[in-house]
PDB file of C-alpha atoms in Angstrom:
ATOM      1  CA  SER A   1     -14.982  51.206   5.463  1.00  0.00           C
ATOM      2  CA  TYR A   2     -17.245  53.363   4.519  1.00  0.00           C
ATOM      3  CA  VAL A   3     -17.668  54.785   0.798  1.00  0.00           C
ATOM      4  CA  LEU A   4     -19.040  58.105  -0.370  1.00  0.00           C
ATOM      5  CA  THR A   5     -20.158  57.922  -4.168  1.00  0.00           C
ATOM      6  CA  GLN A   6     -20.890  61.359  -6.011  1.00  0.00           C
ATOM      7  CA  PRO A   7     -21.349  61.673  -9.570  1.00  0.00           C
ATOM      8  CA  PRO A   8     -18.033  62.824 -10.987  1.00  0.00           C
ATOM      9  CA  SER A   9     -19.437  65.464 -13.370  1.00  0.00           C
ATOM     10  CA  VAL A  10     -23.188  67.718 -12.799  1.00  0.00           C
ATOM     11  CA  SER A  11     -23.424  70.322 -15.934  1.00  0.00           C
ATOM     12  CA  VAL A  12     -26.897  73.272 -15.576  1.00  0.00           C
ATOM     13  CA  ALA A  13     -26.717  76.606 -17.468  1.00  0.00           C
ATOM     14  CA  PRO A  14     -27.053  79.462 -15.663  1.00  0.00           C
ATOM     15  CA  GLY A  15     -29.918  80.377 -13.250  1.00  0.00           C
ATOM     16  CA  VAL A  16     -30.975  76.864 -13.034  1.00  0.00           C
ATOM     17  CA  THR A  17     -31.156  74.719  -9.863  1.00  0.00           C
ATOM     18  CA  ALA A  18     -28.369  72.613  -9.437  1.00  0.00           C
ATOM     19  CA  TRP A  19     -28.696  68.542  -7.861  1.00  0.00           C
ATOM     20  CA  ILE A  20     -25.132  67.156  -6.553  1.00  0.00           C
ATOM     21  CA  THR A  21     -25.978  63.620  -5.173  1.00  0.00           C
ATOM     22  CA  CYS A  22     -23.802  61.973  -1.917  1.00  0.00           C
ATOM     23  CA  GLY A  23     -24.567  58.118  -2.160  1.00  0.00           C
ATOM     24  CA  GLY A  24     -23.871  56.073   0.824  1.00  0.00           C
ATOM     25  CA  HIS A  25     -25.526  52.704   3.408  1.00  0.00           C
ATOM     26  CA  ASN A  26     -27.807  54.496   5.324  1.00  0.00           C
ATOM     27  CA  ILE A  27     -25.977  57.538   5.139  1.00  0.00           C
ATOM     28  CA  GLY A  28     -29.323  58.947   6.441  1.00  0.00           C
ATOM     29  CA  SER A  29     -28.076  58.013  10.106  1.00  0.00           C
ATOM     30  CA  LYS A  30     -25.189  59.760   9.897  1.00  0.00           C
ATOM     31  CA  SER A  31     -24.248  64.558   9.378  1.00  0.00           C
ATOM     32  CA  VAL A  32     -23.555  64.872   6.092  1.00  0.00           C
ATOM     33  CA  HIS A  33     -21.114  68.208   4.899  1.00  0.00           C
ATOM     34  CA  TRP A  34     -20.593  69.916   2.121  1.00  0.00           C
ATOM     35  CA  TYR A  35     -17.619  71.877   0.819  1.00  0.00           C
ATOM     36  CA  GLN A  36     -16.965  73.968  -2.094  1.00  0.00           C
ATOM     37  CA  GLN A  37     -13.273  74.138  -3.769  1.00  0.00           C
ATOM     38  CA  ARG A  38     -12.599  76.067  -6.216  1.00  0.00           C
ATOM     39  CA  PRO A  39      -9.780  76.274  -8.831  1.00  0.00           C
ATOM     40  CA  GLY A  40      -6.659  76.907  -6.612  1.00  0.00           C
ATOM     41  CA  GLN A  41      -7.700  77.326  -3.603  1.00  0.00           C
ATOM     42  CA  ALA A  42      -8.928  75.302  -0.498  1.00  0.00           C
ATOM     43  CA  PRO A  43     -12.269  73.800  -0.121  1.00  0.00           C
ATOM     44  CA  ILE A  44     -14.372  75.625   2.415  1.00  0.00           C
ATOM     45  CA  LEU A  45     -17.455  74.513   3.812  1.00  0.00           C
ATOM     46  CA  VAL A  46     -21.278  75.542   2.165  1.00  0.00           C
ATOM     47  CA  ILE A  47     -23.376  72.948   4.068  1.00  0.00           C
ATOM     48  CA  PHE A  48     -23.038  71.269   7.834  1.00  0.00           C
ATOM     49  CA  TYR A  49     -25.900  68.495   9.809  1.00  0.00           C
ATOM     50  CA  ASN A  50     -27.275  68.178   6.519  1.00  0.00           C
ATOM     51  CA  GLY A  51     -28.935  71.167   6.080  1.00  0.00           C
ATOM     52  CA  ASP A  52     -27.651  74.194   7.679  1.00  0.00           C
ATOM     53  CA  ARG A  53     -25.332  76.926   6.160  1.00  0.00           C
ATOM     54  CA  PRO A  54     -22.572  78.974   7.547  1.00  0.00           C
ATOM     55  CA  SER A  55     -22.290  82.418   7.554  1.00  0.00           C
ATOM     56  CA  GLY A  56     -21.609  84.193   4.291  1.00  0.00           C
ATOM     57  CA  ILE A  57     -22.749  81.072   2.520  1.00  0.00           C
ATOM     58  CA  PRO A  58     -25.891  82.118   0.025  1.00  0.00           C
ATOM     59  CA  GLU A  59     -29.577  80.784   0.711  1.00  0.00           C
ATOM     60  CA  ARG A  60     -29.235  79.309  -2.771  1.00  0.00           C
ATOM     61  CA  PHE A  61     -27.431  76.351  -1.322  1.00  0.00           C
ATOM     62  CA  SER A  62     -29.250  74.187   0.617  1.00  0.00           C
ATOM     63  CA  GLY A  63     -28.874  70.680   1.939  1.00  0.00           C
ATOM     64  CA  SER A  64     -30.649  67.381   2.652  1.00  0.00           C
ATOM     65  CA  ASN A  65     -30.198  63.545   3.627  1.00  0.00           C
ATOM     66  CA  SER A  66     -32.208  60.916   4.044  1.00  0.00           C
ATOM     67  CA  GLY A  67     -32.186  57.235   3.175  1.00  0.00           C
ATOM     68  CA  ASN A  68     -29.408  56.253   1.423  1.00  0.00           C
ATOM     69  CA  THR A  69     -28.984  59.924  -0.264  1.00  0.00           C
ATOM     70  CA  ALA A  70     -27.597  63.240   0.267  1.00  0.00           C
ATOM     71  CA  THR A  71     -28.358  65.916  -1.473  1.00  0.00           C
ATOM     72  CA  LEU A  72     -26.731  69.056  -2.572  1.00  0.00           C
ATOM     73  CA  THR A  73     -29.187  71.748  -4.299  1.00  0.00           C
ATOM     74  CA  ILE A  74     -28.229  75.077  -5.734  1.00  0.00           C
ATOM     75  CA  THR A  75     -31.197  77.030  -6.684  1.00  0.00           C
ATOM     76  CA  ARG A  76     -30.581  80.161  -9.150  1.00  0.00           C
ATOM     77  CA  VAL A  77     -26.787  78.506 -10.028  1.00  0.00           C
ATOM     78  CA  GLU A  78     -24.379  81.117 -11.114  1.00  0.00           C
ATOM     79  CA  ALA A  79     -21.025  81.351 -13.134  1.00  0.00           C
ATOM     80  CA  GLY A  80     -19.431  81.942  -9.938  1.00  0.00           C
ATOM     81  CA  ASP A  81     -20.934  78.209  -8.313  1.00  0.00           C
ATOM     82  CA  GLU A  82     -18.890  76.589 -11.109  1.00  0.00           C
ATOM     83  CA  ALA A  83     -16.787  74.046  -9.050  1.00  0.00           C
ATOM     84  CA  ASP A  84     -15.561  70.817  -7.238  1.00  0.00           C
ATOM     85  CA  TYR A  85     -18.604  69.842  -4.420  1.00  0.00           C
ATOM     86  CA  TYR A  86     -17.070  66.847  -2.130  1.00  0.00           C
ATOM     87  CA  CYS A  87     -19.701  65.393   0.586  1.00  0.00           C
ATOM     88  CA  GLN A  88     -18.156  64.159   3.933  1.00  0.00           C
ATOM     89  CA  VAL A  89     -19.202  62.224   6.373  1.00  0.00           C
ATOM     90  CA  TRP A  90     -17.301  60.965  10.218  1.00  0.00           C
ATOM     91  CA  ASP A  91     -17.765  57.567  10.678  1.00  0.00           C
ATOM     92  CA  SER A  92     -17.504  56.054  13.785  1.00  0.00           C
ATOM     93  CA  ALA A  93     -17.162  52.554  13.548  1.00  0.00           C
ATOM     94  CA  THR A  94     -13.864  53.513  12.586  1.00  0.00           C
ATOM     95  CA  ASP A  95     -12.973  56.916  13.498  1.00  0.00           C
ATOM     96  CA  HIS A  96     -12.249  58.094  10.261  1.00  0.00           C
ATOM     97  CA  VAL A  97     -12.858  61.417   8.261  1.00  0.00           C
ATOM     98  CA  VAL A  98     -15.208  60.309   4.920  1.00  0.00           C
ATOM     99  CA  PHE A  99     -15.250  62.249   1.473  1.00  0.00           C
ATOM    100  CA  GLY A 100     -17.081  61.305  -1.321  1.00  0.00           C
ATOM    101  CA  GLY A 101     -15.337  61.217  -4.738  1.00  0.00           C
ATOM    102  CA  GLY A 102     -16.368  65.231  -5.755  1.00  0.00           C
ATOM    103  CA  THR A 103     -18.817  66.158  -8.156  1.00  0.00           C
ATOM    104  CA  LYS A 104     -17.504  69.107 -10.105  1.00  0.00           C
ATOM    105  CA  LEU A 105     -19.812  71.865 -11.787  1.00  0.00           C
ATOM    106  CA  THR A 106     -20.016  73.147 -14.582  1.00  0.00           C
ATOM    107  CA  VAL A 107     -21.989  75.938 -15.308  1.00  0.00           C
ATOM    108  CA  LEU A 108     -23.107  76.293 -19.146  1.00  0.00           C
TER     109      LEU A 108
ATOM    110  CA  GLN B   1     -10.360  84.255  14.476  1.00  0.00           C
ATOM    111  CA  LEU B   2      -8.920  80.689  13.647  1.00  0.00           C
ATOM    112  CA  GLN B   3      -6.144  80.552  11.621  1.00  0.00           C
ATOM    113  CA  LEU B   4      -3.884  77.518  10.106  1.00  0.00           C
ATOM    114  CA  GLN B   5      -1.140  77.438   8.209  1.00  0.00           C
ATOM    115  CA  GLU B   6       1.592  74.860   6.633  1.00  0.00           C
ATOM    116  CA  SER B   7       5.075  74.846   6.721  1.00  0.00           C
ATOM    117  CA  GLY B   8       7.996  72.851   5.494  1.00  0.00           C
ATOM    118  CA  PRO B   9       9.505  71.985   2.279  1.00  0.00           C
ATOM    119  CA  GLY B  10       8.089  71.411  -0.798  1.00  0.00           C
ATOM    120  CA  LEU B  11      10.325  68.177  -2.503  1.00  0.00           C
ATOM    121  CA  VAL B  12      11.112  65.047  -0.355  1.00  0.00           C
ATOM    122  CA  LYS B  13      13.351  62.635  -2.248  1.00  0.00           C
ATOM    123  CA  PRO B  14      11.823  58.990  -2.706  1.00  0.00           C
ATOM    124  CA  SER B  15      12.462  56.572   0.867  1.00  0.00           C
ATOM    125  CA  GLU B  16      12.734  60.410   2.871  1.00  0.00           C
ATOM    126  CA  THR B  17      10.354  61.164   5.487  1.00  0.00           C
ATOM    127  CA  LEU B  18       7.796  63.810   5.097  1.00  0.00           C
ATOM    128  CA  SER B  19       7.438  66.408   7.436  1.00  0.00           C
ATOM    129  CA  LEU B  20       4.641  69.004   7.780  1.00  0.00           C
ATOM    130  CA  THR B  21       3.900  71.415  10.711  1.00  0.00           C
ATOM    131  CA  CYS B  22       0.617  73.069  10.903  1.00  0.00           C
ATOM    132  CA  THR B  23       1.020  76.359  13.188  1.00  0.00           C
ATOM    133  CA  VAL B  24      -2.427  77.349  14.686  1.00  0.00           C
ATOM    134  CA  SER B  25      -3.869  80.668  15.327  1.00  0.00           C
ATOM    135  CA  GLY B  26      -6.624  81.902  16.930  1.00  0.00           C
ATOM    136  CA  ALA B  27      -7.383  78.612  19.642  1.00  0.00           C
ATOM    137  CA  SER B  28      -5.195  76.796  21.706  1.00  0.00           C
ATOM    138  CA  ILE B  29      -4.850  73.272  20.280  1.00  0.00           C
ATOM    139  CA  ASN B  30      -5.235  72.173  24.031  1.00  0.00           C
ATOM    140  CA  SER B  31      -8.992  73.225  23.150  1.00  0.00           C
ATOM    141  CA  ASN B  32     -11.312  69.929  23.159  1.00  0.00           C
ATOM    142  CA  THR B  33     -13.396  72.100  20.962  1.00  0.00           C
ATOM    143  CA  TYR B  34     -11.256  70.654  18.070  1.00  0.00           C
ATOM    144  CA  TYR B  35      -9.730  67.723  16.092  1.00  0.00           C
ATOM    145  CA  TRP B  36      -6.374  69.023  14.401  1.00  0.00           C
ATOM    146  CA  GLY B  37      -5.330  66.942  11.157  1.00  0.00           C
ATOM    147  CA  PHE B  38      -4.115  66.656   7.747  1.00  0.00           C
ATOM    148  CA  ILE B  39      -5.777  66.175   4.441  1.00  0.00           C
ATOM    149  CA  ARG B  40      -4.418  66.044   1.053  1.00  0.00           C
ATOM    150  CA  GLN B  41      -5.242  65.846  -2.796  1.00  0.00           C
ATOM    151  CA  PRO B  42      -2.859  64.413  -5.546  1.00  0.00           C
ATOM    152  CA  PRO B  43      -2.700  66.743  -8.262  1.00  0.00           C
ATOM    153  CA  GLY B  44      -6.112  66.915 -10.054  1.00  0.00           C
ATOM    154  CA  LYS B  45      -7.719  63.975  -8.210  1.00  0.00           C
ATOM    155  CA  GLY B  46      -9.642  64.687  -4.883  1.00  0.00           C
ATOM    156  CA  LEU B  47      -9.426  64.550  -1.058  1.00  0.00           C
ATOM    157  CA  GLU B  48      -7.963  61.897   1.369  1.00  0.00           C
ATOM    158  CA  TRP B  49      -8.233  62.082   4.850  1.00  0.00           C
ATOM    159  CA  ILE B  50      -5.021  61.601   6.689  1.00  0.00           C
ATOM    160  CA  GLY B  51      -5.142  61.771   9.842  1.00  0.00           C
ATOM    161  CA  SER B  52      -6.556  63.915  13.155  1.00  0.00           C
ATOM    162  CA  ILE B  53      -5.058  64.327  16.603  1.00  0.00           C
ATOM    163  CA  TYR B  54      -7.011  65.368  19.623  1.00  0.00           C
ATOM    164  CA  TYR B  55      -6.535  67.655  22.396  1.00  0.00           C
ATOM    165  CA  SER B  56      -6.126  64.406  24.297  1.00  0.00           C
ATOM    166  CA  GLY B  57      -3.007  63.240  22.279  1.00  0.00           C
ATOM    167  CA  THR B  58      -5.489  60.411  20.559  1.00  0.00           C
ATOM    168  CA  THR B  59      -5.017  59.858  17.202  1.00  0.00           C
ATOM    169  CA  TYR B  60      -6.849  59.070  14.138  1.00  0.00           C
ATOM    170  CA  TYR B  61      -5.109  57.909  10.899  1.00  0.00           C
ATOM    171  CA  THR B  62      -6.943  56.546   7.629  1.00  0.00           C
ATOM    172  CA  SER B  63      -6.178  52.594   7.554  1.00  0.00           C
ATOM    173  CA  SER B  64      -4.253  52.573   4.097  1.00  0.00           C
ATOM    174  CA  LEU B  65      -1.538  55.044   5.320  1.00  0.00           C
ATOM    175  CA  LYS B  66      -1.328  53.914   9.106  1.00  0.00           C
ATOM    176  CA  SER B  67       1.983  52.062   9.282  1.00  0.00           C
ATOM    177  CA  ARG B  68       3.655  55.708   7.474  1.00  0.00           C
ATOM    178  CA  VAL B  69       1.955  57.900   9.208  1.00  0.00           C
ATOM    179  CA  SER B  70       2.193  59.725  12.603  1.00  0.00           C
ATOM    180  CA  ILE B  71       0.542  63.585  13.592  1.00  0.00           C
ATOM    181  CA  SER B  72       2.258  65.151  16.851  1.00  0.00           C
ATOM    182  CA  ARG B  73       1.421  68.217  18.778  1.00  0.00           C
ATOM    183  CA  ASP B  74       3.100  70.840  20.482  1.00  0.00           C
ATOM    184  CA  ALA B  75       1.318  72.791  23.151  1.00  0.00           C
ATOM    185  CA  SER B  76       3.924  75.150  23.955  1.00  0.00           C
ATOM    186  CA  ARG B  77       4.302  75.872  20.251  1.00  0.00           C
ATOM    187  CA  ASN B  78       0.605  75.810  19.480  1.00  0.00           C
ATOM    188  CA  LEU B  79       1.440  73.756  16.915  1.00  0.00           C
ATOM    189  CA  PHE B  80       0.747  70.322  15.086  1.00  0.00           C
ATOM    190  CA  SER B  81       3.045  67.786  12.993  1.00  0.00           C
ATOM    191  CA  LEU B  82       2.903  65.675  10.071  1.00  0.00           C
ATOM    192  CA  ARG B  83       5.266  62.848   9.490  1.00  0.00           C
ATOM    193  CA  LEU B  84       4.988  60.340   6.623  1.00  0.00           C
ATOM    194  CA  ARG B  85       7.558  57.587   6.104  1.00  0.00           C
ATOM    195  CA  SER B  86       9.167  56.337   3.091  1.00  0.00           C
ATOM    196  CA  VAL B  87       6.894  58.585   0.396  1.00  0.00           C
ATOM    197  CA  THR B  88       6.941  57.819  -3.353  1.00  0.00           C
ATOM    198  CA  ALA B  89       6.148  59.689  -6.389  1.00  0.00           C
ATOM    199  CA  ALA B  90       1.631  58.403  -5.677  1.00  0.00           C
ATOM    200  CA  ASP B  91       2.308  61.059  -2.374  1.00  0.00           C
ATOM    201  CA  THR B  92       2.632  63.548  -4.118  1.00  0.00           C
ATOM    202  CA  ALA B  93       0.090  65.975  -3.344  1.00  0.00           C
ATOM    203  CA  ILE B  94      -1.641  69.529  -1.354  1.00  0.00           C
ATOM    204  CA  TYR B  95      -1.410  68.933   1.930  1.00  0.00           C
ATOM    205  CA  TYR B  96      -4.247  71.033   4.003  1.00  0.00           C
ATOM    206  CA  CYS B  97      -3.919  71.504   7.704  1.00  0.00           C
ATOM    207  CA  VAL B  98      -7.560  71.411   9.085  1.00  0.00           C
ATOM    208  CA  SER B  99      -9.337  71.678  12.803  1.00  0.00           C
ATOM    209  CA  VAL B 100     -12.615  69.070  12.818  1.00  0.00           C
ATOM    210  CA  ALA B 101     -15.261  70.249  14.685  1.00  0.00           C
ATOM    211  CA  ARG B 102     -16.000  68.478  17.392  1.00  0.00           C
ATOM    212  CA  ASP B 103     -19.851  67.866  18.618  1.00  0.00           C
ATOM    213  CA  ALA B 104     -21.540  65.180  21.246  1.00  0.00           C
ATOM    214  CA  ALA B 105     -20.989  62.558  19.254  1.00  0.00           C
ATOM    215  CA  GLY B 106     -17.477  63.123  18.176  1.00  0.00           C
ATOM    216  CA  PRO B 107     -15.973  64.966  14.850  1.00  0.00           C
ATOM    217  CA  CYS B 108     -18.131  66.004  12.431  1.00  0.00           C
ATOM    218  CA  TRP B 109     -17.407  69.093   9.511  1.00  0.00           C
ATOM    219  CA  VAL B 110     -13.720  70.247   8.346  1.00  0.00           C
ATOM    220  CA  GLY B 111     -13.044  73.812   8.774  1.00  0.00           C
ATOM    221  CA  PRO B 112     -11.341  75.893   8.405  1.00  0.00           C
ATOM    222  CA  TRP B 113      -8.376  75.052   6.377  1.00  0.00           C
ATOM    223  CA  GLY B 114      -4.963  75.786   5.475  1.00  0.00           C
ATOM    224  CA  GLN B 115      -4.256  77.256   2.552  1.00  0.00           C
ATOM    225  CA  GLY B 116      -2.267  74.008   1.716  1.00  0.00           C
ATOM    226  CA  ALA B 117       1.488  73.301   0.684  1.00  0.00           C
ATOM    227  CA  LEU B 118       2.382  71.491  -2.320  1.00  0.00           C
ATOM    228  CA  VAL B 119       5.072  68.709  -1.878  1.00  0.00           C
ATOM    229  CA  THR B 120       6.604  67.102  -4.142  1.00  0.00           C
ATOM    230  CA  VAL B 121       8.193  63.652  -3.738  1.00  0.00           C
ATOM    231  CA  SER B 122      10.901  63.562  -6.771  1.00  0.00           C
ATOM    232  CA  SER B 123      14.723  62.738  -7.013  1.00  0.00           C
TER     233      SER B 123
END
């Protein structure tokens, strides 16, 4: 089955840029979607189709996808961005929705 | 506005069947725009996709649960349901019902999500 690999944690200071990666075999050929999950809340979509933002998501959130790595980029990180972030793809070979293991973003 | 709401028992005994219902408002589950599904999250852990159902009735299940899980739909009440048989403590989790957007290639992103329902497996 298709596997997505994320770093367990990323820590940054407020105001700087955070990069959260999502690795998968030839992931650049797939559409990658990203979710933010704050403690005690359901996840929300922050990036879809690799780099598109749903309405209401700040421009500080962007995404890219190429080769074997997709990346969620958060510029000018704020305390309110502290959350778990998950990448997700649809694996057409198995008809499965696949999530990465999640990355905890800590704002120092 | 599309909204989903889970309902069902919060406590299930080991070896019994976990049953959850998801009521959909703001869209018809007969729509070919969405898949409808369930995702779970054990306490302190990541997201695990359980399965989905399409308006045609076609279902997709994750391999690890396929022998124990079924998802069905009731178009007359605009809801869909999850049944997970022979549960153990490892099935304790928050269960989310979700819509999955669809494009020409098939399912794509997940959302919106229900608020989630904590189901504990314990005697």
